PDB file of C-alpha atoms and ligand atoms in Angstrom:
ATOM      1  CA  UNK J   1      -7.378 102.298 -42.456  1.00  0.00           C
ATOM      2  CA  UNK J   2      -9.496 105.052 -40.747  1.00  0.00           C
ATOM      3  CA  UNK J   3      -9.019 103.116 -37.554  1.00  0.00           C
ATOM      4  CA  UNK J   4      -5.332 103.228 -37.631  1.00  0.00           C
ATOM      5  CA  UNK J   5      -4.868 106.788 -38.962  1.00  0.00           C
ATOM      6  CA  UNK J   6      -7.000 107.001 -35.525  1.00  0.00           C
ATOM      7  CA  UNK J   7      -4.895 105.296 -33.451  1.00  0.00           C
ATOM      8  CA  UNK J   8      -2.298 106.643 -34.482  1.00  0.00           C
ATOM      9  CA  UNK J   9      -3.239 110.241 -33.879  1.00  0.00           C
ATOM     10  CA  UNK J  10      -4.207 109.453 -30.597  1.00  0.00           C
ATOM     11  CA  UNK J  11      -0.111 107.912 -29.834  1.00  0.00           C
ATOM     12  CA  UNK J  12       1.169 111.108 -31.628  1.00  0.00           C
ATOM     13  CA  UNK J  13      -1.308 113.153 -29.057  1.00  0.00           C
ATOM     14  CA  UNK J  14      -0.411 111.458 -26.074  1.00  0.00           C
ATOM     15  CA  UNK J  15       3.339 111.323 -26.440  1.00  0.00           C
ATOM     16  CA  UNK J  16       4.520 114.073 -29.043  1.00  0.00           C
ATOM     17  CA  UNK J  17       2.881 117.272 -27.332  1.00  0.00           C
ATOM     18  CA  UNK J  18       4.941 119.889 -26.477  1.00  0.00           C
ATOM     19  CA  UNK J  19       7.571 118.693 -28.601  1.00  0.00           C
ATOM     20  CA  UNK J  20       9.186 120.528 -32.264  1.00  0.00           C
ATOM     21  CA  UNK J  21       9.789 119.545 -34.790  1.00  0.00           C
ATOM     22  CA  UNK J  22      13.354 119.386 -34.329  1.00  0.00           C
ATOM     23  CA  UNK J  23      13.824 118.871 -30.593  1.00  0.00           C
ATOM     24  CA  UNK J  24      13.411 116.204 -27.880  1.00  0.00           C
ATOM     25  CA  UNK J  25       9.346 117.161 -26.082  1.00  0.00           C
ATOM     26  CA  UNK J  26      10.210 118.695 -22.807  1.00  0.00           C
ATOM     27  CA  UNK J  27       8.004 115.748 -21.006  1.00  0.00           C
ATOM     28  CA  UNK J  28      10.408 112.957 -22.802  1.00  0.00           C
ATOM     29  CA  UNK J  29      13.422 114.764 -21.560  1.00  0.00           C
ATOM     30  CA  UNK J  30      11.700 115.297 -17.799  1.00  0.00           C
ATOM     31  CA  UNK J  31      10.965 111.697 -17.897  1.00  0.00           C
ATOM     32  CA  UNK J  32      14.422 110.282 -19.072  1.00  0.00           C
ATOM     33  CA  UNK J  33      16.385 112.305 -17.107  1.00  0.00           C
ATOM     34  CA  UNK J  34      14.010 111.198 -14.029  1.00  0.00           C
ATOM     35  CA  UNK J  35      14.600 107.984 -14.324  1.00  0.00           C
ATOM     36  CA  UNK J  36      17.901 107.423 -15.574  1.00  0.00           C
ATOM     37  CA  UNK J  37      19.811 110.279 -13.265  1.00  0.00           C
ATOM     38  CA  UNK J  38      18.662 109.244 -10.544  1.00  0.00           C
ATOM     39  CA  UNK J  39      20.598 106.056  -9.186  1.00  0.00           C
ATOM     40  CA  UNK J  40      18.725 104.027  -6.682  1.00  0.00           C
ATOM     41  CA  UNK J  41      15.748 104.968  -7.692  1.00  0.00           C
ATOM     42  CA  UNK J  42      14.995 102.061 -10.085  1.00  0.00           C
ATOM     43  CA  UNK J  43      17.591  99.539 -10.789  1.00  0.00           C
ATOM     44  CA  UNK J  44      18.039  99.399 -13.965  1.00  0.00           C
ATOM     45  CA  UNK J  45      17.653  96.139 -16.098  1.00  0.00           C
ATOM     46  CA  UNK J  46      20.596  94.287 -16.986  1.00  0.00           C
ATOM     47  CA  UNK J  47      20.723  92.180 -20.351  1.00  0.00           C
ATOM     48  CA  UNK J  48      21.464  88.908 -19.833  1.00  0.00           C
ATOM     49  CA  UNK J  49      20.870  87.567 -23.810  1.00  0.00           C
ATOM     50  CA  UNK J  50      20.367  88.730 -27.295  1.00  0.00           C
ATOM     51  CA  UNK J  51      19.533  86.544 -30.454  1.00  0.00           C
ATOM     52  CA  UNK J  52      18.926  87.671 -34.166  1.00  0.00           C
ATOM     53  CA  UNK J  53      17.578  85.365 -36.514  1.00  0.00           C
ATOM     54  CA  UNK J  54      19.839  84.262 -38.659  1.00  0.00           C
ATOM     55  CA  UNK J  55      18.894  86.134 -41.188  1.00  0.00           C
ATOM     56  CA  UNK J  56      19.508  88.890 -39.044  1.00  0.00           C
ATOM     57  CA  UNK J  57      23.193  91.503 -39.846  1.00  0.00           C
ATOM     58  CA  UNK J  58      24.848  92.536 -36.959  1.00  0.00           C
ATOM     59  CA  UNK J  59      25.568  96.275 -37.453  1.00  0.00           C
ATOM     60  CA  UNK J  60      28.754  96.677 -35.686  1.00  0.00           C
ATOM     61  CA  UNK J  61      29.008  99.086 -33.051  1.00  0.00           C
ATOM     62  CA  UNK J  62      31.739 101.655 -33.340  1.00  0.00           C
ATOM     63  CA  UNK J  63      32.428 104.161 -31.121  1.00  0.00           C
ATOM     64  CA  UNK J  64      36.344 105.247 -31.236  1.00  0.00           C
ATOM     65  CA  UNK J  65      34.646 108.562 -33.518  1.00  0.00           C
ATOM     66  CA  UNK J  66      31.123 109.496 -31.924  1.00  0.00           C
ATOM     67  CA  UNK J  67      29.229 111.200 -34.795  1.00  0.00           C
ATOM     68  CA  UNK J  68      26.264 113.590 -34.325  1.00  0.00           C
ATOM     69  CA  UNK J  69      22.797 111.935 -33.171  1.00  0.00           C
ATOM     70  CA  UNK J  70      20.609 111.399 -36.443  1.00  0.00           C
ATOM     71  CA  UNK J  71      16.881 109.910 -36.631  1.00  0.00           C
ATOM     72  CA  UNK J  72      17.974 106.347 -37.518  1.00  0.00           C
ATOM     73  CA  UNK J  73      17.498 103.760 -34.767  1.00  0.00           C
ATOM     74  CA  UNK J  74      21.386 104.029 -34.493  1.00  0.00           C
ATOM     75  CA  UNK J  75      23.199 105.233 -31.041  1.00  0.00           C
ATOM     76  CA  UNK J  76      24.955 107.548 -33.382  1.00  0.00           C
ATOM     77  CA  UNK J  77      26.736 109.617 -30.696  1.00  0.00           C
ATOM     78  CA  UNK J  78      27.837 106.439 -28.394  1.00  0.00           C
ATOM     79  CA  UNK J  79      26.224 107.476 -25.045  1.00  0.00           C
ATOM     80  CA  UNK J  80      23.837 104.919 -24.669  1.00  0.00           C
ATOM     81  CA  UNK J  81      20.758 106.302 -25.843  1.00  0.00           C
ATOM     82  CA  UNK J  82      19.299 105.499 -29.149  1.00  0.00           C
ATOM     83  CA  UNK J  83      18.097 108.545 -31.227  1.00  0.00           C
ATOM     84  CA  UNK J  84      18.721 111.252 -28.212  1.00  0.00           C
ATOM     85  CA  UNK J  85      17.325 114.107 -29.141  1.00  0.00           C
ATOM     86  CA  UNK J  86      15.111 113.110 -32.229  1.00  0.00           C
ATOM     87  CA  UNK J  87      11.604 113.810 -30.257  1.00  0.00           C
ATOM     88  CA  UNK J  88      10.926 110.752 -29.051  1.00  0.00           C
ATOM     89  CA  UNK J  89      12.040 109.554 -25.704  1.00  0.00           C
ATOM     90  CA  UNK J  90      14.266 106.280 -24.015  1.00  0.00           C
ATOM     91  CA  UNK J  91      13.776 104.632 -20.700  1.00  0.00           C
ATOM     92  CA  UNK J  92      14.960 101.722 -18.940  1.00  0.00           C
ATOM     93  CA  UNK J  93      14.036 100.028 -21.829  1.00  0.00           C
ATOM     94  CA  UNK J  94      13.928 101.125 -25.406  1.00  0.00           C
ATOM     95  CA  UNK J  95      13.394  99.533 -28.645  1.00  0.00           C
ATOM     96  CA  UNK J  96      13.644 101.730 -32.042  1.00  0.00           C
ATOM     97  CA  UNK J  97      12.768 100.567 -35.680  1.00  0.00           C
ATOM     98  CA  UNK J  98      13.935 102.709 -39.028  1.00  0.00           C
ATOM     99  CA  UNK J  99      13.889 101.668 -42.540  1.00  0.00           C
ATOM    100  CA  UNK J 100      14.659 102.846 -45.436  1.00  0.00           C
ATOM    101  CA  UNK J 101      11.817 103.237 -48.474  1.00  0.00           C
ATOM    102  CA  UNK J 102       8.155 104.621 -47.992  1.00  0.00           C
ATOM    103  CA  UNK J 103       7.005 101.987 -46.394  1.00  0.00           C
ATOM    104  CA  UNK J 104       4.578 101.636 -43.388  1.00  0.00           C
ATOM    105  CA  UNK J 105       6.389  99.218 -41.764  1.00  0.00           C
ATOM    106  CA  UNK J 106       5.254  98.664 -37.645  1.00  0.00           C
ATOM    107  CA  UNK J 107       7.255  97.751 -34.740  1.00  0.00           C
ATOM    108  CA  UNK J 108       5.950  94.529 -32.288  1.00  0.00           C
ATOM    109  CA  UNK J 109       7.900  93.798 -28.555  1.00  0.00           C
ATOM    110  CA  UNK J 110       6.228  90.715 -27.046  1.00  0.00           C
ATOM    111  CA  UNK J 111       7.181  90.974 -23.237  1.00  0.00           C
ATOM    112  CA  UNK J 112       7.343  87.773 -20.683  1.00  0.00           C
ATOM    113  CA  UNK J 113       3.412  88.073 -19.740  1.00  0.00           C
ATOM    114  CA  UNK J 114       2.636  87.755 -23.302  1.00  0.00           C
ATOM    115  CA  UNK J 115       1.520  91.020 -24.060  1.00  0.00           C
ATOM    116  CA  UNK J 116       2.482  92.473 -27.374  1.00  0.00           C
ATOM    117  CA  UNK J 117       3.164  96.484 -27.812  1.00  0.00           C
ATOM    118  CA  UNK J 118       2.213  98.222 -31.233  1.00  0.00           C
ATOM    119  CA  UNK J 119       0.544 101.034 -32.431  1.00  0.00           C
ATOM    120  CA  UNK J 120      -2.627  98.489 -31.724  1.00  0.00           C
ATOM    121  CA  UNK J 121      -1.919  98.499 -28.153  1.00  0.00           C
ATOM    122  CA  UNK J 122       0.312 101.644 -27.245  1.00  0.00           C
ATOM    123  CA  UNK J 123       0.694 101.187 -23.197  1.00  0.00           C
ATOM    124  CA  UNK J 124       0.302  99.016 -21.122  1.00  0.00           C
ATOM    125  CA  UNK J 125       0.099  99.558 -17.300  1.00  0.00           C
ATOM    126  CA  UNK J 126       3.177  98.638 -15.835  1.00  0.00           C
ATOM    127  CA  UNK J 127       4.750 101.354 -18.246  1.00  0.00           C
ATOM    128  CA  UNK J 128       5.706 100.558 -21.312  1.00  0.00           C
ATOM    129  CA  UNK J 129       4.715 102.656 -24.636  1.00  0.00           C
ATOM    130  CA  UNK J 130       4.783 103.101 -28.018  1.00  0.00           C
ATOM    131  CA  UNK J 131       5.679 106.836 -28.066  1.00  0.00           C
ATOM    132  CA  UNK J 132       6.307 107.245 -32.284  1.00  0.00           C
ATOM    133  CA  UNK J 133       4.886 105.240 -34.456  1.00  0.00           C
ATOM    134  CA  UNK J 134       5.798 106.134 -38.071  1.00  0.00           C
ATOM    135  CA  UNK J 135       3.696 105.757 -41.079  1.00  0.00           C
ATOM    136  CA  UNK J 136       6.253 106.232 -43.855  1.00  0.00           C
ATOM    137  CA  UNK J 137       4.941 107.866 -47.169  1.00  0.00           C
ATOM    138  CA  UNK J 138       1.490 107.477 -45.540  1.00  0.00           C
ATOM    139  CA  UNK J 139       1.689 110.150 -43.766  1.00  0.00           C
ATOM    140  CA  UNK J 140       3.024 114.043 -43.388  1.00  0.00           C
ATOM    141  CA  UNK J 141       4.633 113.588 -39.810  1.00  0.00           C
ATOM    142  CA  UNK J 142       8.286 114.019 -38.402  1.00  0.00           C
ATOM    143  CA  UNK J 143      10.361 110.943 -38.591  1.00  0.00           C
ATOM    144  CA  UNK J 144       7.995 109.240 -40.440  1.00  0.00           C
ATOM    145  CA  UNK J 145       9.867 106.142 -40.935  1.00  0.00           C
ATOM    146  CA  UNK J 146      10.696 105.262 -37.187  1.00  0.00           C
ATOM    147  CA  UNK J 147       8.793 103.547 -34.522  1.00  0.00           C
ATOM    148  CA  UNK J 148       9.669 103.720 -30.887  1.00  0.00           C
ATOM    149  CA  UNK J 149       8.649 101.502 -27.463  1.00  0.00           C
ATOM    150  CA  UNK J 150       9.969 102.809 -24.251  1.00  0.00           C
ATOM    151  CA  UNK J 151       9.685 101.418 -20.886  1.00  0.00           C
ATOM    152  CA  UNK J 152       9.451 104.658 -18.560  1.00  0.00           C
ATOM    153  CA  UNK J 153       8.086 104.663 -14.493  1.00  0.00           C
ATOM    154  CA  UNK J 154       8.431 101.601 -13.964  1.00  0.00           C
ATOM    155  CA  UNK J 155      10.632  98.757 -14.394  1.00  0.00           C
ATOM    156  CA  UNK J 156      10.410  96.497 -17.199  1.00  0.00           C
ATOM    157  CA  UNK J 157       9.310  93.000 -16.069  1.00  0.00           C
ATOM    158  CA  UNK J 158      12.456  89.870 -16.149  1.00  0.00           C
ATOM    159  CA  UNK J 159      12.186  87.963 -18.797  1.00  0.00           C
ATOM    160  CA  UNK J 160      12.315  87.222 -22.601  1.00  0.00           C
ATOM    161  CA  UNK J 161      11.352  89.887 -25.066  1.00  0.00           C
ATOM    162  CA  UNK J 162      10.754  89.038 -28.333  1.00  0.00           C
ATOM    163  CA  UNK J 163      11.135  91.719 -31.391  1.00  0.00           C
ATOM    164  CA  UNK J 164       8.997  91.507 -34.746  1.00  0.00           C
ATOM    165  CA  UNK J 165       8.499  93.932 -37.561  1.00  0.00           C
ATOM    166  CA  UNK J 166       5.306  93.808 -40.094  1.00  0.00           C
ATOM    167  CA  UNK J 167       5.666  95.422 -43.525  1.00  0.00           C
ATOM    168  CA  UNK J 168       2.133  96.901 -42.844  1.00  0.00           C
ATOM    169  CA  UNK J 169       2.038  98.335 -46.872  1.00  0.00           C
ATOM    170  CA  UNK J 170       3.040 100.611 -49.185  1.00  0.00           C
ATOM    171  CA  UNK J 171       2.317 104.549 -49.428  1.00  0.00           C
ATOM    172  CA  UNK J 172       1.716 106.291 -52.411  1.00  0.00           C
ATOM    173  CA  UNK J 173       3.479 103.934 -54.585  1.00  0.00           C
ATOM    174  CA  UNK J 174       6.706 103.997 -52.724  1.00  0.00           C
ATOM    175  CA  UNK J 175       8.249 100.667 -51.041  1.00  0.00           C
ATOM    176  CA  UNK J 176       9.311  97.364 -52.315  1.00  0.00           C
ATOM    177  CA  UNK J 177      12.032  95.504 -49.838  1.00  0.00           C
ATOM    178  CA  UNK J 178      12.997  97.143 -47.300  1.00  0.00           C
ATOM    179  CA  UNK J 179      15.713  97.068 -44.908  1.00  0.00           C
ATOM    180  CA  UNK J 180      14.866  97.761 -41.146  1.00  0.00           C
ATOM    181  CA  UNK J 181      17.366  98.694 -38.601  1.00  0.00           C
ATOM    182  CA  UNK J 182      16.506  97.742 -34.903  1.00  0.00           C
ATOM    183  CA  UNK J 183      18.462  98.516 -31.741  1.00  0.00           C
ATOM    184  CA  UNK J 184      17.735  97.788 -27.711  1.00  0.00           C
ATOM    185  CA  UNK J 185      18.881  99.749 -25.063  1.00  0.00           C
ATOM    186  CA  UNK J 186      18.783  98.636 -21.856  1.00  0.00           C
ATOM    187  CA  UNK J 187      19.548 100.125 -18.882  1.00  0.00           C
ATOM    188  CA  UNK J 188      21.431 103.105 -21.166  1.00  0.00           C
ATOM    189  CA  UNK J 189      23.595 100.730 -23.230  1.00  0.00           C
ATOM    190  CA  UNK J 190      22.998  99.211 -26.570  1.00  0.00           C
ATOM    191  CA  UNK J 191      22.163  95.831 -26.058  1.00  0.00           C
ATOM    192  CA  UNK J 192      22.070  94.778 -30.175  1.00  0.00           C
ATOM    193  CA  UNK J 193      22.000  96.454 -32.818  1.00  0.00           C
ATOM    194  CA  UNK J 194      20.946  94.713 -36.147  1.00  0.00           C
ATOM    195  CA  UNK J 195      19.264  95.566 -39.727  1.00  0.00           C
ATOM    196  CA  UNK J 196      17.068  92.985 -41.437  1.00  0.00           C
ATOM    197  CA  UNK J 197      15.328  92.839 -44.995  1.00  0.00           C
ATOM    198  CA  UNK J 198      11.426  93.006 -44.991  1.00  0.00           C
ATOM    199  CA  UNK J 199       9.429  92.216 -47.937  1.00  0.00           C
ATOM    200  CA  UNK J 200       6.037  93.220 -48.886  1.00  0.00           C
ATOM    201  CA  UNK J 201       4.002  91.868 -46.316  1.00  0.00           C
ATOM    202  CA  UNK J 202       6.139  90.021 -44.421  1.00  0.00           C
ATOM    203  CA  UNK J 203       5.997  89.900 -40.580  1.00  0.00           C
ATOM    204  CA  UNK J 204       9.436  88.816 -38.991  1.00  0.00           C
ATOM    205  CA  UNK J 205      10.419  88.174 -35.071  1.00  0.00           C
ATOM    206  CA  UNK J 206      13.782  89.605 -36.094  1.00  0.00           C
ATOM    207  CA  UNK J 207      15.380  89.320 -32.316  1.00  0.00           C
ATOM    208  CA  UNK J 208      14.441  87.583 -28.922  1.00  0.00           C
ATOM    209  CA  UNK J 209      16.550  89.286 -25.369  1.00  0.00           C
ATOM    210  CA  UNK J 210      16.323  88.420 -22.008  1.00  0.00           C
ATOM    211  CA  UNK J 211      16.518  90.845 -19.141  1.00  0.00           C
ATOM    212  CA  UNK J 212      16.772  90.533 -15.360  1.00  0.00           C
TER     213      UNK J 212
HETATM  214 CA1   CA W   1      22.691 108.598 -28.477  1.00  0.00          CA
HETATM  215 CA1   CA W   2      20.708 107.921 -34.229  1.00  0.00          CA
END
């Protein structure tokens, strides 16, 4: 426990200073707009595939009425980026977990080399990072029941991804079953969008994707 309440200090220090409460940090919105304004300089990824487990609801995207961003894994406003806004950041590859009790519920992306992304490991060299990592009731923190990976500076390897979520535990007595939403964004558009029931315990590969 005292390790993780460490680790996950040191994500929120590397990725959420400068930033409000209410308001994207200024270094997520240098960084987006660096990388995705600026054709040519990185192609972005394309998405070739993207399969839920059965198990798995499609949340259907609608976007003939764009409503106002809120902090729910949910590309509320329709253009393209997931949670815009909300303090933490998108890339050329983003993948966002909410849910909805006071859970502690974590967020796993397996990439094609095998390495896995979590608050355990929150970067990895070629540029991907865990950039929020909520703790539900666990903790006093903004957005505490999202978790965010972003691929920023570099582009995110070809390949299969693979998506899980871990109910990690409970928090002060609140949780039970809980029902995650996950979205990917790729290349600024949403790839999937899906929500998926987590029990107690539980670990679930909710969604594999390809890219190229
Ligand atoms: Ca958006
Ligand atoms: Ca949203």
């Amino acid at each position: 426990m005292m390790k993780r309440a460490a680790i996950a200090a040191l994500v929120c220090l590397s990725a959420c200073s400068g930033r409000g409460v209410d308001g994207p940090g200024i270094e997520t919105v240098r960084e987006t707009s660096q990388i995705i304004d600026m054709p040519g300089l990185i192609e972005p990824p394309v998405l070739v595939s993207i399969v839920p487990i059965a198990t798995a609801q499609e949340i259907p995207r609608d976007c003939s009425a764009p409503v106002e961003e809120s902090c729910n894994a949910i590309d509320d406003d329709c253009d393209g980026v997931i949670d815009d806004g909300c303090g933490y950041g998108t890339g050329l590859l983003q993948v966002t977990a909410s849910w909805d009790t006071g859970a502690d519920i974590d967020l796993y992306v397996t990439g094609p080399l095998g390495d896995t992304l979590s608050f355990q490991r929150p970067s990895t060299p070629s540029g991907a990072r865990v950039d929020h990592s909520g703790r539900g009731d666990c903790v006093d923190m903004p957005n505490p029941q999202i978790e965010n990976i972003r691929w920023v500076g570099a582009r995110p390897i070809d390949g299969i991804y693979e998506v899980e979520v871990h109910y990690w535990g409970e928090c002060l007595g609140s949780g039970g079953p809980t029902l995650v939403t996950l979205s990917v964004g790729v290349g600024r558009r949403i790839a999937g969008q899906y929500r998926q029931s987590l029990l107690p315990g539980e670990r679930i590969r909710v969604l594999r994707f390809v890219i190229q």
